[in-house]
mmCIF file with all atom_site columns, C-alpha atoms in Angstrom:
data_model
loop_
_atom_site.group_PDB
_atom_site.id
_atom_site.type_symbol
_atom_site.label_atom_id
_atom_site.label_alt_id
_atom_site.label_comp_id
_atom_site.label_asym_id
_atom_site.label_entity_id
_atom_site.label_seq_id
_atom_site.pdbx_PDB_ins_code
_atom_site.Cartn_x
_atom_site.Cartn_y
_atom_site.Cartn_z
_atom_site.occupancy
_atom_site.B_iso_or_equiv
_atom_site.pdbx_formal_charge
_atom_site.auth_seq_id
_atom_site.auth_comp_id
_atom_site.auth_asym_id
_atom_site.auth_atom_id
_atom_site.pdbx_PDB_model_num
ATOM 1   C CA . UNK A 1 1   ? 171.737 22.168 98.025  1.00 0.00 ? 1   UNK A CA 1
ATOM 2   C CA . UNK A 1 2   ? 174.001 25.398 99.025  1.00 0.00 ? 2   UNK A CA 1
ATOM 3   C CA . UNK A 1 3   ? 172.899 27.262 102.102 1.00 0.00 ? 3   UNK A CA 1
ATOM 4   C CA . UNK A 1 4   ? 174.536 30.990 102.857 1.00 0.00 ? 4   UNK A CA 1
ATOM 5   C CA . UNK A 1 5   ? 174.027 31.961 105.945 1.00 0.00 ? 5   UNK A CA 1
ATOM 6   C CA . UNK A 1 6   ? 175.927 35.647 106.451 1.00 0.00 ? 6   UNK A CA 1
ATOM 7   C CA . UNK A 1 7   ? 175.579 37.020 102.671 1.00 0.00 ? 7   UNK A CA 1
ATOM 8   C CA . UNK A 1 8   ? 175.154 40.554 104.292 1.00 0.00 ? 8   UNK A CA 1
ATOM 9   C CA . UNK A 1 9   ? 178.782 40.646 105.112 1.00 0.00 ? 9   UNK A CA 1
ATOM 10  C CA . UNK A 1 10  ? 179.762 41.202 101.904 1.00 0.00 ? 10  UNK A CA 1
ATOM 11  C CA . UNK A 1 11  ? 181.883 44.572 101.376 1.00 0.00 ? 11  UNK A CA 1
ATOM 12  C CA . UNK A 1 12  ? 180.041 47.021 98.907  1.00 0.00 ? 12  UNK A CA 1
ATOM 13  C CA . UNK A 1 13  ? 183.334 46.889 96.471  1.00 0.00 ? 13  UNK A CA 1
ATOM 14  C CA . UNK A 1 14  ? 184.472 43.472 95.095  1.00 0.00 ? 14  UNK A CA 1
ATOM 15  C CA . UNK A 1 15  ? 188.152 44.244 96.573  1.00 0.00 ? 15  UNK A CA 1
ATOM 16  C CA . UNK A 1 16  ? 188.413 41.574 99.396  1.00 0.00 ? 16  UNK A CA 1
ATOM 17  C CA . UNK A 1 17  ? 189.750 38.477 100.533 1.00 0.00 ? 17  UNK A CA 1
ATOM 18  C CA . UNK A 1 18  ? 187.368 35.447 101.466 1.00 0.00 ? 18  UNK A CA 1
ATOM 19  C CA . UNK A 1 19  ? 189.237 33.256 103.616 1.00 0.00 ? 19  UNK A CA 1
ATOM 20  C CA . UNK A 1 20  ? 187.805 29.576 104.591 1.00 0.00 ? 20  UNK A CA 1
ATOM 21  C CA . UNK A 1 21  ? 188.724 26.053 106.392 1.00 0.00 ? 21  UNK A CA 1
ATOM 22  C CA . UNK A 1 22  ? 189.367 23.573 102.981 1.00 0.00 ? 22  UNK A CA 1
ATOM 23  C CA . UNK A 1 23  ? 188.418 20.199 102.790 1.00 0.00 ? 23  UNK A CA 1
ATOM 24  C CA . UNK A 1 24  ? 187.165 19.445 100.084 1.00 0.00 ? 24  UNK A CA 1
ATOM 25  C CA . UNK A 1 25  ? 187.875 20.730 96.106  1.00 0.00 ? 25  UNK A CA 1
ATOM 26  C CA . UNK A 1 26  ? 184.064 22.316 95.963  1.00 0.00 ? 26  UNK A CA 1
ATOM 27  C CA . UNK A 1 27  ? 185.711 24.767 98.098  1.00 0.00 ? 27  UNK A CA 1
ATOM 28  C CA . UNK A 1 28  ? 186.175 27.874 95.975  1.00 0.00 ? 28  UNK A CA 1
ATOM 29  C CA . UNK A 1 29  ? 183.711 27.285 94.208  1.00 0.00 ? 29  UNK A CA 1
ATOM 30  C CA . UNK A 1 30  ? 180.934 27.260 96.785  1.00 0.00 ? 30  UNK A CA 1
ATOM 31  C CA . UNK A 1 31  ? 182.849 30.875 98.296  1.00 0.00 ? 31  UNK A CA 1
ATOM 32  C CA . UNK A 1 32  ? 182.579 32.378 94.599  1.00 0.00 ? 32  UNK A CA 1
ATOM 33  C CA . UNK A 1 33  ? 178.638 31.066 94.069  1.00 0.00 ? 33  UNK A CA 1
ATOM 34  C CA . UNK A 1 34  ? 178.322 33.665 97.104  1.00 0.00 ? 34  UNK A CA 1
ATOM 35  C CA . UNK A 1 35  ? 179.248 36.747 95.232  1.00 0.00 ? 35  UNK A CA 1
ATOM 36  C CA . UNK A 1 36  ? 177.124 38.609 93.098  1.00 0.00 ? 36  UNK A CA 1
ATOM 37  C CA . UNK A 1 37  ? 177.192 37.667 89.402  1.00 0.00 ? 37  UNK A CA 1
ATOM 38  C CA . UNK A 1 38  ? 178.926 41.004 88.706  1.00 0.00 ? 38  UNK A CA 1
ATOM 39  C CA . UNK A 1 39  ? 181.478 40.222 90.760  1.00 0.00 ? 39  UNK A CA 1
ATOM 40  C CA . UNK A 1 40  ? 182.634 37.031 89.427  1.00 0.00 ? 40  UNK A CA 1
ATOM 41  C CA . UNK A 1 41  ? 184.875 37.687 86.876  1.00 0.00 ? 41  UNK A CA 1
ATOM 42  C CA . UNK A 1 42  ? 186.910 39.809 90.044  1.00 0.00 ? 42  UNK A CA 1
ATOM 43  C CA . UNK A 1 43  ? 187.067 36.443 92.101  1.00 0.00 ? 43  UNK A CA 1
ATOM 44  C CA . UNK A 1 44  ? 190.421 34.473 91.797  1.00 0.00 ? 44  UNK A CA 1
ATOM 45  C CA . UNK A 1 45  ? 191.418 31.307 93.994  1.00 0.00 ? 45  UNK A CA 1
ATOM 46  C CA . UNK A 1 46  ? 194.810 31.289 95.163  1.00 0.00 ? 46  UNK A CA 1
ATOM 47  C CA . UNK A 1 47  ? 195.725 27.788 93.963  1.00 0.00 ? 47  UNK A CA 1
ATOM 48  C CA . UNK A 1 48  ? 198.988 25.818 94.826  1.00 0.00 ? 48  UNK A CA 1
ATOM 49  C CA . UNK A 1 49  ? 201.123 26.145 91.579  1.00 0.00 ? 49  UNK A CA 1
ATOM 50  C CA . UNK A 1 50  ? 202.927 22.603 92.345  1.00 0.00 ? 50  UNK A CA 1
ATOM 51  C CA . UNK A 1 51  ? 199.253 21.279 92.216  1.00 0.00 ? 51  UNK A CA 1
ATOM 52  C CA . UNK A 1 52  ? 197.630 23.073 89.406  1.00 0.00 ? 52  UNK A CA 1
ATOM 53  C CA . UNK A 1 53  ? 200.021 24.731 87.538  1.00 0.00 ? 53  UNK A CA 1
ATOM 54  C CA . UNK A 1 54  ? 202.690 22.319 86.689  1.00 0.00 ? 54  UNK A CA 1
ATOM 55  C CA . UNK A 1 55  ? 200.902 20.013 84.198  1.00 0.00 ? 55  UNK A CA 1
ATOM 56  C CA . UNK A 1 56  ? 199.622 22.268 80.794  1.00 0.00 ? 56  UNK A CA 1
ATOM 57  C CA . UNK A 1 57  ? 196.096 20.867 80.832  1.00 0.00 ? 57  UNK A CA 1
ATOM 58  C CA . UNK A 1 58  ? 195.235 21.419 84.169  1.00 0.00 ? 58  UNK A CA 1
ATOM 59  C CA . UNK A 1 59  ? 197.259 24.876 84.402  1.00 0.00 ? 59  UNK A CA 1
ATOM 60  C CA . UNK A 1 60  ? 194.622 25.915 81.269  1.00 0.00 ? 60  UNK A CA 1
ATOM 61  C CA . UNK A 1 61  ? 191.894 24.537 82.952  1.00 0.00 ? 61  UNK A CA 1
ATOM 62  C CA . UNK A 1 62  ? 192.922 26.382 86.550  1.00 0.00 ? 62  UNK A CA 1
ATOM 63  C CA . UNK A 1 63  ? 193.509 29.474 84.711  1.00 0.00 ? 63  UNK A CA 1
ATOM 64  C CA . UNK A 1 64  ? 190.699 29.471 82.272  1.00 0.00 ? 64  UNK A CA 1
ATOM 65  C CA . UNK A 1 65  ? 188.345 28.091 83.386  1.00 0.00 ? 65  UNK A CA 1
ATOM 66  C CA . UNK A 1 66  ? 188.589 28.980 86.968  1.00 0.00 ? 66  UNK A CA 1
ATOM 67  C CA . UNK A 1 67  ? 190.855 31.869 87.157  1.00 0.00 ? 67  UNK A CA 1
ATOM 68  C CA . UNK A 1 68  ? 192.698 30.835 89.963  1.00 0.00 ? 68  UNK A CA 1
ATOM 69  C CA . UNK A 1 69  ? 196.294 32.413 90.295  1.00 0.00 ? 69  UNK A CA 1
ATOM 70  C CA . UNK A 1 70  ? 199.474 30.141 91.072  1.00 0.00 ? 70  UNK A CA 1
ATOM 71  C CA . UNK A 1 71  ? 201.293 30.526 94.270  1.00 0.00 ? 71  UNK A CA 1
ATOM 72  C CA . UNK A 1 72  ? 204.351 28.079 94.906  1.00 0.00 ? 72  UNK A CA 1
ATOM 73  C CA . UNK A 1 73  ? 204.648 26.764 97.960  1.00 0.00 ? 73  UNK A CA 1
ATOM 74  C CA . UNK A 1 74  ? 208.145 25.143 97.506  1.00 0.00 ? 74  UNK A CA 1
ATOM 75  C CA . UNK A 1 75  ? 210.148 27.816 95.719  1.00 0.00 ? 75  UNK A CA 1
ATOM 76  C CA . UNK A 1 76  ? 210.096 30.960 98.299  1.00 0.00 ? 76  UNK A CA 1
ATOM 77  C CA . UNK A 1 77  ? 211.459 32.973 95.474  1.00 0.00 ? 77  UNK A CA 1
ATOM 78  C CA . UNK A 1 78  ? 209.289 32.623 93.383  1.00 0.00 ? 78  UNK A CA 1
ATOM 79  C CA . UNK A 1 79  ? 205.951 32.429 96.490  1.00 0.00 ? 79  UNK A CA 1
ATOM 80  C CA . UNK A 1 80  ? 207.317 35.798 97.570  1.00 0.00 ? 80  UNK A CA 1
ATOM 81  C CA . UNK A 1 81  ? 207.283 37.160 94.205  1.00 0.00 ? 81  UNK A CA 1
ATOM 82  C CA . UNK A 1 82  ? 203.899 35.737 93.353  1.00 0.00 ? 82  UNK A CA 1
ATOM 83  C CA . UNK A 1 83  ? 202.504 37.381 96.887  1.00 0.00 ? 83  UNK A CA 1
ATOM 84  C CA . UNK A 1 84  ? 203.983 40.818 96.073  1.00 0.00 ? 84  UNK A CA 1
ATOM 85  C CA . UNK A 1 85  ? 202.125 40.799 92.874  1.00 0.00 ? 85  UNK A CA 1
ATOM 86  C CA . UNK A 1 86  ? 198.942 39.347 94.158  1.00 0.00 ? 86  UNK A CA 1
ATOM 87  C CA . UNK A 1 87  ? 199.275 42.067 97.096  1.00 0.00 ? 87  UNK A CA 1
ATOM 88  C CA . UNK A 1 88  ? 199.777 44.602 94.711  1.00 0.00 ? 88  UNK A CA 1
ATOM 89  C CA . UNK A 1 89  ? 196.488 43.557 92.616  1.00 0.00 ? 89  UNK A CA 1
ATOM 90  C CA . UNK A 1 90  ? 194.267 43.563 95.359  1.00 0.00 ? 90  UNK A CA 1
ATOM 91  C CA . UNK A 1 91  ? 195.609 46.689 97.293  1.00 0.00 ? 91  UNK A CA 1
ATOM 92  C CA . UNK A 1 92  ? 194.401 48.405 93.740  1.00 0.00 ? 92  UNK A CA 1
ATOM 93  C CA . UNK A 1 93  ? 191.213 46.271 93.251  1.00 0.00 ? 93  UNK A CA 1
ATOM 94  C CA . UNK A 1 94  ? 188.981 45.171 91.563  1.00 0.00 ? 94  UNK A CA 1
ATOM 95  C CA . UNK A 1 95  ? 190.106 41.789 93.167  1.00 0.00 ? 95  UNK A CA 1
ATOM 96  C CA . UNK A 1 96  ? 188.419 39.134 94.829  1.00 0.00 ? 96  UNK A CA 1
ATOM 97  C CA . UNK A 1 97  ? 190.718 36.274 96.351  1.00 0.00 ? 97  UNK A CA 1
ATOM 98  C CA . UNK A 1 98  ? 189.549 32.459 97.643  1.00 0.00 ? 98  UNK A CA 1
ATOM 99  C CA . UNK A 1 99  ? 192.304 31.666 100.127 1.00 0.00 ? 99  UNK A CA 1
ATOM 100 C CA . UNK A 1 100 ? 192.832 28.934 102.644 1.00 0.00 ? 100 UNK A CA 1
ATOM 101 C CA . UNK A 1 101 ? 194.767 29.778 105.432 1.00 0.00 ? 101 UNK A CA 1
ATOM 102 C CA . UNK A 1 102 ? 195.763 26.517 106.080 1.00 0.00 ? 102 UNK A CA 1
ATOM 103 C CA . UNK A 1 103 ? 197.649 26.112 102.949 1.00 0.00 ? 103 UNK A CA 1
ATOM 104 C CA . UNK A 1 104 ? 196.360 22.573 102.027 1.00 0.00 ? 104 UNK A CA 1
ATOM 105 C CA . UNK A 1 105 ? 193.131 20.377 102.187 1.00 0.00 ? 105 UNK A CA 1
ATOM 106 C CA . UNK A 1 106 ? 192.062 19.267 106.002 1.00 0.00 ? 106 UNK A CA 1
ATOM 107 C CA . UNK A 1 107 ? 192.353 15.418 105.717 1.00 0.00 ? 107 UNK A CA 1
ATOM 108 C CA . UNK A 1 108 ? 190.495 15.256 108.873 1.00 0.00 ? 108 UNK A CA 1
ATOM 109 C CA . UNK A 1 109 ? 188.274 18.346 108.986 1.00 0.00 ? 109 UNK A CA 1
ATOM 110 C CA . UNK A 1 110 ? 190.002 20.191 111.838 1.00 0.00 ? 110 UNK A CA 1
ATOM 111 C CA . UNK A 1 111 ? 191.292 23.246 111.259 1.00 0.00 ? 111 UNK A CA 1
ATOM 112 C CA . UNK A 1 112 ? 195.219 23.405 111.205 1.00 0.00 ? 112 UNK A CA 1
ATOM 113 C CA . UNK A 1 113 ? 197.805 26.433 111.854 1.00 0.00 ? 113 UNK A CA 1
ATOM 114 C CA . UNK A 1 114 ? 197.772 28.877 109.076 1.00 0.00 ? 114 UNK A CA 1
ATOM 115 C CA . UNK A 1 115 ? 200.457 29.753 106.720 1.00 0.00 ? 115 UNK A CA 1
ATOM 116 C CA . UNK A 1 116 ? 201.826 33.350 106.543 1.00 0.00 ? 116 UNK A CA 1
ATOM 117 C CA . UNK A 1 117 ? 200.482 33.908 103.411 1.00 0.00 ? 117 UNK A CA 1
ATOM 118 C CA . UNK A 1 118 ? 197.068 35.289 103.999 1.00 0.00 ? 118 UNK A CA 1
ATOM 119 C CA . UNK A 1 119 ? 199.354 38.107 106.305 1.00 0.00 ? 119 UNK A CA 1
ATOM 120 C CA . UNK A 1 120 ? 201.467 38.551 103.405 1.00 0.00 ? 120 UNK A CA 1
ATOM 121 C CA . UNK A 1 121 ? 198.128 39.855 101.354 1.00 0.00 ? 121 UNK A CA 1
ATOM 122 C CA . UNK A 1 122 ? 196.884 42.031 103.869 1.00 0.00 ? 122 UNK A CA 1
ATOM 123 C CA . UNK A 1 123 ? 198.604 43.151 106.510 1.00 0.00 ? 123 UNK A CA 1
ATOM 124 C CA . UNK A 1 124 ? 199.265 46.984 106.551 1.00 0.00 ? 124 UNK A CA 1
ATOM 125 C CA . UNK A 1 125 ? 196.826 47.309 104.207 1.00 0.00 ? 125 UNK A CA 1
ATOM 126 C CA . UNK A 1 126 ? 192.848 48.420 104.322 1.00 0.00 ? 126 UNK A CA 1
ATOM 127 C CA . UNK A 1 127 ? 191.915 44.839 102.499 1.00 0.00 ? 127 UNK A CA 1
ATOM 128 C CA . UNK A 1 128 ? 188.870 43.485 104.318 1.00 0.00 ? 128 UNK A CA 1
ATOM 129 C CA . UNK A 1 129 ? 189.190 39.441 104.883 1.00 0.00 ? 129 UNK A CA 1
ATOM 130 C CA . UNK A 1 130 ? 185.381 37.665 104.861 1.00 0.00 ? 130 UNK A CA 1
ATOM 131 C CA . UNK A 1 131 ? 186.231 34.832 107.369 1.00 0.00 ? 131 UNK A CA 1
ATOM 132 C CA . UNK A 1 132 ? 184.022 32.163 106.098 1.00 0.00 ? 132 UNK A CA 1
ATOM 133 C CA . UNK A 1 133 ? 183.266 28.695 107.453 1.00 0.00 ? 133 UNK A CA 1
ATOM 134 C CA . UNK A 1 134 ? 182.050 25.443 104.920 1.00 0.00 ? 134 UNK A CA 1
ATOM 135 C CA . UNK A 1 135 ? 180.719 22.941 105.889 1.00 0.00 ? 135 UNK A CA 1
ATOM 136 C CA . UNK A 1 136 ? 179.055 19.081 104.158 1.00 0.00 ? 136 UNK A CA 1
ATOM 137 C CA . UNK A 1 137 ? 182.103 19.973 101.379 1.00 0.00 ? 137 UNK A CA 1
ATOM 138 C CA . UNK A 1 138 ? 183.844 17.244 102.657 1.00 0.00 ? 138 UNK A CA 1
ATOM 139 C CA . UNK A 1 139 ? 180.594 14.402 102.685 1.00 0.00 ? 139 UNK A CA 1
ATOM 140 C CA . UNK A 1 140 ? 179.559 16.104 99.076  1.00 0.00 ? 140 UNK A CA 1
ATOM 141 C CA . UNK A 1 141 ? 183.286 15.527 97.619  1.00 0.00 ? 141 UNK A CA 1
ATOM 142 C CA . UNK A 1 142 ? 185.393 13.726 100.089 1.00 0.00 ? 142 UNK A CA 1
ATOM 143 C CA . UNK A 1 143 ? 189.686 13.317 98.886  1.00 0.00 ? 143 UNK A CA 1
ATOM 144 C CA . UNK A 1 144 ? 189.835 10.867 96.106  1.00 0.00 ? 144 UNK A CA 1
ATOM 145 C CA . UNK A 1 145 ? 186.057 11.066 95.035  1.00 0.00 ? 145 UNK A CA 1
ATOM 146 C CA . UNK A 1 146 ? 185.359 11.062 91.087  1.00 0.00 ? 146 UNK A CA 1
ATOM 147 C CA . UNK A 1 147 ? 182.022 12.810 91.569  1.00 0.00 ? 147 UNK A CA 1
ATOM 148 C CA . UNK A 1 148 ? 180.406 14.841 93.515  1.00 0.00 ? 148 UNK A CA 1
ATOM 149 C CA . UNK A 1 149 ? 177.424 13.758 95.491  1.00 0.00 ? 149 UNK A CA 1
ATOM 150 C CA . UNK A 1 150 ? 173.915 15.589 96.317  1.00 0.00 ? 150 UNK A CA 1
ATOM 151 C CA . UNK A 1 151 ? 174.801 16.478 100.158 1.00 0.00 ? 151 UNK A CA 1
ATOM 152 C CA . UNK A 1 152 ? 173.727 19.962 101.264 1.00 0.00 ? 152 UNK A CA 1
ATOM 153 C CA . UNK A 1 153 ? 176.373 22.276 101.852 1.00 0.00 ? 153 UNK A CA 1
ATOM 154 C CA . UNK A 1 154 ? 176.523 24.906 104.436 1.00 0.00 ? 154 UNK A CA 1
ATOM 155 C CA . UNK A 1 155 ? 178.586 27.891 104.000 1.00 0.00 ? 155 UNK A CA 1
ATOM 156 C CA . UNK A 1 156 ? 178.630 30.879 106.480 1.00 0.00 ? 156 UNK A CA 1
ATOM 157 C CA . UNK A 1 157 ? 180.347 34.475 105.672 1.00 0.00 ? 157 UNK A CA 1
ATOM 158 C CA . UNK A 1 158 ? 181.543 36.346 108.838 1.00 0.00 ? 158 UNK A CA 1
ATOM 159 C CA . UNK A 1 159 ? 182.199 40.045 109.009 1.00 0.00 ? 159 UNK A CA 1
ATOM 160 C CA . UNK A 1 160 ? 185.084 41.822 107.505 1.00 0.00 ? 160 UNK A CA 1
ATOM 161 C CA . UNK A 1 161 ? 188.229 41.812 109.434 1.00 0.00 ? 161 UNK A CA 1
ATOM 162 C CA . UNK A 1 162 ? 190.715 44.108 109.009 1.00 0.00 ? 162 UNK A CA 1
ATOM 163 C CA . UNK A 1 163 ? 194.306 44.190 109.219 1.00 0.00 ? 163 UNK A CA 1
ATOM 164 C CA . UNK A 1 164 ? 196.133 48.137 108.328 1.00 0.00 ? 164 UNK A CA 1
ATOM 165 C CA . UNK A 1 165 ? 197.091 47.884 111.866 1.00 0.00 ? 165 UNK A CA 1
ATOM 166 C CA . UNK A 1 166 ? 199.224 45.385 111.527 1.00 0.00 ? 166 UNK A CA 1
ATOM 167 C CA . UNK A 1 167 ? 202.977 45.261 110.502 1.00 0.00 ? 167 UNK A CA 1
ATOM 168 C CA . UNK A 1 168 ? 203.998 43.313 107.671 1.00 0.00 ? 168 UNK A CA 1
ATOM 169 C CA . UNK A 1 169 ? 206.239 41.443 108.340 1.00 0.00 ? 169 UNK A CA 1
ATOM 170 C CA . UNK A 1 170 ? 206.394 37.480 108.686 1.00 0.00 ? 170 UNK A CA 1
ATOM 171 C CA . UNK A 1 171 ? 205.183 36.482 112.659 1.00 0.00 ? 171 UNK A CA 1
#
């Protein structure tokens, strides 16, 4: 019950960032079942490492099974080592990242500020970011649910928006 409105968008090189509102954890994977099958194995969610990385089975699972990559949001060592390697991917491509600006899960389905991360990927640099809007996520898998349910689920892909232009730096 996925509708994707804006497919088009999509750069002609899988060497991009897709950046979407988050409320729900069918997030990245509704942004990646827009990408061609090709593709796929390019596309990496940027995952919270104090979330998903600090127990072993769901660190395997995040990694294996979904490829995300760990960014830690509490050590600034080790987040601004983690975005000068994820930078340094994706500046060389093939890469694909899922991002949320927002840095955490909308409990209320606003959008809040962003974090400087997303700049930390792609300013300065000739990166396109896909802004992308979801939306039912949150009915279809609300915070806390076990399941999943059968809701449709809208998500639209904007054009590319790009950022060389800008300085790198943290404002």
């Amino acid at each position: 019950r996925l509708a994707i409105i804006g497919r088009e968008n999509l750069p002609e090189h899988p060497r991009f960032v897709m950046a979407a509102n988050h409320t729900s954890h069918l997030d990245a994977p509704v942004l990646a079942s827009a990408l061609p099958m090709q593709w796929r194995d390019h596309a990496s969610p940027i995952a919270a490492g104090d979330v998903f990385f600090e127990k072993r089975h769901l660190a395997a699972f995040a990694a294996l099974m979904v490829n995300a990559l760990p960014v830690w949001r509490r050590n600034a060592l080790a987040a601004g080592h983690a975005m000068e390697a994820l930078r340094g991917q994706i500046v060389a491509g093939p890469a694909i990242y899922i991002l949320f600006p927002e840095g955490s899960r909308s409990r209320d389905g606003r959008i809040h500020a962003f974090k400087s991360g997303i700049g930390a990927l792609v300013a300065g640099t000739d990166v396109p970011v896909l802004p992308c809007h979801i939306t039912g996520a949150a009915a279809a898998a609300p915070i806390g649910a076990q399941f999943p349910r059968r809701l449709k689920i809208t998500l639209r892909i904007g054009r590319s928006l790009h950022f060389q232009s800008v300085r790198d730096n943290r404002a």
